[in-house]
GROMACS .gro file of C-alpha atoms in nm:
model
  200
    1MET     CA    1  -8.427   9.928  -7.058
    2GLN     CA    2  -8.578   9.668  -6.833
    3GLU     CA    3  -8.716   9.776  -6.497
    4TYR     CA    4  -8.495   9.518  -6.322
    5SER     CA    5  -8.172   9.366  -6.447
    6ASP     CA    6  -8.175   9.076  -6.200
    7ASP     CA    7  -8.421   8.867  -6.001
    8HIS     CA    8  -8.210   8.900  -5.685
    9PRO     CA    9  -8.027   9.184  -5.508
   10ILE     CA   10  -7.705   9.261  -5.697
   11THR     CA   11  -7.397   9.207  -5.481
   12CYS     CA   12  -7.125   9.298  -5.732
   13ALA     CA   13  -7.059   9.369  -6.099
   14LYS     CA   14  -6.760   9.388  -6.336
   15PHE     CA   15  -6.722   9.548  -6.678
   16SER     CA   16  -6.489   9.413  -6.946
   17PRO     CA   17  -6.372   9.684  -7.189
   18ILE     CA   18  -6.206   9.404  -7.391
   19ARG     CA   19  -6.521   9.193  -7.437
   20PHE     CA   20  -6.773   9.477  -7.395
   21GLU     CA   21  -6.963   9.266  -7.144
   22ILE     CA   22  -7.098   9.334  -6.796
   23TYR     CA   23  -7.099   9.055  -6.536
   24VAL     CA   24  -7.364   9.098  -6.267
   25ALA     CA   25  -7.383   8.872  -5.959
   26GLY     CA   26  -7.706   8.814  -5.768
   27GLU     CA   27  -7.718   8.546  -5.501
   28ARG     CA   28  -7.538   8.241  -5.654
   29SER     CA   29  -7.571   8.324  -6.023
   30ILE     CA   30  -7.404   8.557  -6.273
   31LYS     CA   31  -7.581   8.726  -6.563
   32VAL     CA   32  -7.370   8.837  -6.859
   33TRP     CA   33  -7.491   9.148  -7.045
   34ASP     CA   34  -7.381   9.287  -7.381
   35ALA     CA   35  -7.263   9.641  -7.303
   36ARG     CA   36  -7.339   9.761  -7.658
   37THR     CA   37  -7.700   9.644  -7.679
   38GLY     CA   38  -7.792   9.630  -7.309
   39LYS     CA   39  -7.930   9.279  -7.358
   40PRO     CA   40  -7.854   8.965  -7.156
   41VAL     CA   41  -7.621   8.720  -7.333
   42ARG     CA   42  -7.602   8.421  -7.098
   43VAL     CA   43  -7.648   8.314  -6.737
   44LEU     CA   44  -7.416   8.110  -6.516
   45LYS     CA   45  -7.646   7.951  -6.257
   46ASN     CA   46  -7.559   7.830  -5.907
   47VAL     CA   47  -7.185   7.879  -5.956
   48LEU     CA   48  -7.109   7.863  -5.580
   49ASP     CA   49  -7.263   7.698  -5.274
   50SER     CA   50  -7.338   8.034  -5.109
   51ASP     CA   51  -7.400   8.392  -5.222
   52ILE     CA   52  -7.138   8.562  -5.439
   53THR     CA   53  -6.959   8.850  -5.265
   54CYS     CA   54  -6.698   8.960  -5.521
   55MET     CA   55  -6.555   8.891  -5.867
   56GLU     CA   56  -6.242   8.971  -6.070
   57LEU     CA   57  -6.127   8.923  -6.429
   58ASP     CA   58  -5.788   8.791  -6.535
   59THR     CA   59  -5.557   9.010  -6.748
   60HIS     CA   60  -5.698   8.897  -7.084
   61HIS     CA   61  -6.060   8.882  -6.962
   62ARG     CA   62  -6.091   8.513  -7.044
   63LYS     CA   63  -6.150   8.404  -6.685
   64LEU     CA   64  -6.383   8.522  -6.412
   65ILE     CA   65  -6.270   8.460  -6.053
   66VAL     CA   66  -6.560   8.447  -5.809
   67GLY     CA   67  -6.567   8.450  -5.426
   68SER     CA   68  -6.850   8.364  -5.188
   69HIS     CA   69  -7.001   8.434  -4.849
   70GLN     CA   70  -6.863   8.100  -4.722
   71GLY     CA   71  -6.505   8.157  -4.841
   72GLU     CA   72  -6.515   7.967  -5.171
   73VAL     CA   73  -6.303   8.090  -5.464
   74LYS     CA   74  -6.359   7.946  -5.811
   75VAL     CA   75  -6.230   8.031  -6.160
   76PHE     CA   76  -6.467   8.015  -6.458
   77ASP     CA   77  -6.410   8.026  -6.832
   78ILE     CA   78  -6.605   8.335  -6.941
   79ILE     CA   79  -6.726   8.194  -7.274
   80SER     CA   80  -6.832   7.842  -7.172
   81GLY     CA   81  -6.911   7.911  -6.807
   82VAL     CA   82  -6.715   7.598  -6.712
   83ASN     CA   83  -6.550   7.591  -6.368
   84THR     CA   84  -6.184   7.541  -6.459
   85LEU     CA   85  -6.029   7.568  -6.113
   86GLN     CA   86  -6.127   7.574  -5.745
   87LEU     CA   87  -5.881   7.767  -5.530
   88ASP     CA   88  -5.810   7.705  -5.163
   89SER     CA   89  -6.103   7.832  -4.957
   90HIS     CA   90  -6.099   8.072  -4.665
   91ASP     CA   91  -6.268   7.979  -4.337
   92PRO     CA   92  -6.626   7.868  -4.425
   93GLN     CA   93  -6.766   8.016  -4.101
   94GLU     CA   94  -6.580   8.349  -4.085
   95GLY     CA   95  -6.415   8.376  -4.425
   96GLU     CA   96  -6.649   8.574  -4.649
   97ILE     CA   97  -6.439   8.682  -4.947
   98SER     CA   98  -6.412   9.061  -4.936
   99TYR     CA   99  -6.148   9.115  -5.206
  100ILE     CA  100  -6.014   8.936  -5.515
  101GLY     CA  101  -5.726   9.077  -5.720
  102TYR     CA  102  -5.534   8.951  -6.021
  103ALA     CA  103  -5.155   8.992  -6.035
  104GLY     CA  104  -5.107   9.038  -6.408
  105ASP     CA  105  -4.790   8.877  -6.547
  106ASP     CA  106  -4.750   8.655  -6.238
  107HIS     CA  107  -5.082   8.484  -6.313
  108THR     CA  108  -5.177   8.476  -5.947
  109VAL     CA  109  -5.501   8.546  -5.766
  110ILE     CA  110  -5.498   8.751  -5.445
  111THR     CA  111  -5.779   8.694  -5.195
  112ALA     CA  112  -5.864   8.861  -4.865
  113ALA     CA  113  -6.152   8.771  -4.637
  114TRP     CA  114  -6.331   8.830  -4.310
  115ASP     CA  115  -6.112   8.559  -4.152
  116LYS     CA  116  -5.829   8.824  -4.152
  117VAL     CA  117  -5.625   8.616  -4.401
  118ILE     CA  118  -5.455   8.725  -4.724
  119LYS     CA  119  -5.363   8.452  -4.975
  120VAL     CA  120  -5.181   8.450  -5.308
  121HIS     CA  121  -5.297   8.156  -5.524
  122MET     CA  122  -5.160   8.016  -5.849
  123ASP     CA  123  -5.405   8.066  -6.136
  124GLU     CA  124  -5.349   7.713  -6.267
  125LYS     CA  125  -5.315   7.360  -6.142
  126PRO     CA  126  -4.957   7.293  -6.031
  127GLU     CA  127  -4.790   7.022  -6.240
  128HIS     CA  128  -4.506   6.938  -6.001
  129GLY     CA  129  -4.646   7.042  -5.666
  130LEU     CA  130  -4.603   7.372  -5.488
  131PRO     CA  131  -4.275   7.534  -5.388
  132PRO     CA  132  -4.189   7.514  -5.016
  133ALA     CA  133  -4.369   7.758  -4.788
  134GLU     CA  134  -4.209   8.103  -4.783
  135LYS     CA  135  -4.018   8.202  -4.473
  136GLY     CA  136  -4.241   8.407  -4.243
  137SER     CA  137  -4.561   8.288  -4.410
  138LYS     CA  138  -4.826   8.184  -4.160
  139VAL     CA  139  -5.047   8.010  -4.416
  140LYS     CA  140  -4.958   7.651  -4.499
  141ASN     CA  141  -4.911   7.573  -4.867
  142ALA     CA  142  -5.251   7.432  -4.939
  143PHE     CA  143  -5.357   7.346  -5.293
  144ASN     CA  144  -5.256   7.634  -5.523
  145VAL     CA  145  -5.157   7.870  -5.237
  146LEU     CA  146  -4.812   8.019  -5.298
  147ARG     CA  147  -4.802   8.233  -4.986
  148GLY     CA  148  -5.025   8.402  -4.734
  149ARG     CA  149  -5.060   8.548  -4.390
  150THR     CA  150  -5.310   8.511  -4.106
  151ASP     CA  151  -5.420   8.775  -3.854
  152CYS     CA  152  -5.352   9.058  -4.099
  153HIS     CA  153  -5.601   9.277  -3.909
  154SER     CA  154  -5.737   9.249  -3.556
  155LYS     CA  155  -6.091   9.237  -3.704
  156ASP     CA  156  -6.244   9.139  -4.040
  157ILE     CA  157  -6.079   9.250  -4.366
  158ILE     CA  158  -6.366   9.413  -4.556
  159CYS     CA  159  -6.200   9.565  -4.862
  160GLY     CA  160  -5.877   9.556  -5.060
  161ASP     CA  161  -5.689   9.660  -5.373
  162PHE     CA  162  -5.370   9.571  -5.559
  163ALA     CA  163  -5.123   9.806  -5.728
  164VAL     CA  164  -4.974   9.597  -6.011
  165HIS     CA  165  -4.685   9.833  -6.087
  166LEU     CA  166  -4.591   9.882  -5.720
  167ASP     CA  167  -4.640   9.518  -5.611
  168LEU     CA  168  -4.838   9.638  -5.311
  169ILE     CA  169  -5.164   9.509  -5.162
  170ALA     CA  170  -5.388   9.740  -4.960
  171THR     CA  171  -5.649   9.614  -4.714
  172GLY     CA  172  -5.909   9.790  -4.502
  173GLY     CA  173  -6.063   9.643  -4.190
  174ARG     CA  174  -6.327   9.666  -3.922
  175ASP     CA  175  -6.040   9.758  -3.689
  176ASN     CA  176  -6.047  10.112  -3.841
  177THR     CA  177  -5.710  10.067  -4.012
  178ALA     CA  178  -5.580  10.046  -4.367
  179LYS     CA  179  -5.266   9.839  -4.420
  180ILE     CA  180  -5.018   9.817  -4.706
  181TRP     CA  181  -4.856   9.479  -4.779
  182ASP     CA  182  -4.560   9.373  -4.990
  183TYR     CA  183  -4.702   9.136  -5.252
  184GLU     CA  184  -4.391   8.914  -5.277
  185ARG     CA  185  -4.369   8.837  -4.903
  186ILE     CA  186  -4.708   8.944  -4.763
  187MET     CA  187  -4.516   9.157  -4.513
  188MET     CA  188  -4.676   9.475  -4.380
  189VAL     CA  189  -4.515   9.790  -4.516
  190GLU     CA  190  -4.737  10.054  -4.358
  191GLU     CA  191  -5.033  10.080  -4.121
  192ILE     CA  192  -5.263  10.381  -4.154
  193LYS     CA  193  -5.472  10.473  -3.849
  194ALA     CA  194  -5.656  10.770  -3.997
  195HIS     CA  195  -6.016  10.664  -3.937
  196LYS     CA  196  -6.255  10.650  -3.643
  197ALA     CA  197  -6.470  10.383  -3.808
  198GLU     CA  198  -6.422  10.072  -4.023
  199VAL     CA  199  -6.244  10.120  -4.355
  200THR     CA  200  -6.477  10.032  -4.641
   0.00000   0.00000   0.00000
């Protein structure tokens, strides 16, 4: 085993039990490791304009969705490393991506960021434009955004998760709360005020 697995501090990592690969992000690059041999396989260099903050795999582990410190969200083909899609960004000043989720059969990408916004993006380029904005949605239908909501927390969203079988999104914030959201409408279902510090 090598003394160091990356030249830079590691910000996040994902394991694919389908491909038996480990994806490790340090600064703006991703190293791919073979989980069986422990050896590096390939490197995707300078994939974003700022440091990578989180990553997610699609259902079949063919795509890697990557988010950055400046709110960028890009989709990469895992084998070739080619950027196949750039999703609508969060605020470049206050929108560090803190969570990326993948909504299985819907083929959508869920993002949450420090700008207090939750977005649900299409995981492909729309052929005939986007559907009209959903009633109650506070996020305009930008490129590939199906629905979203602003001001989801009173302070930064710093973590999240998605329950595929329940269609619920959970977010945690610097406002000391955890919130549960309906995936289809991005409407709050429950607010949990059980902490005296930020929810991480």
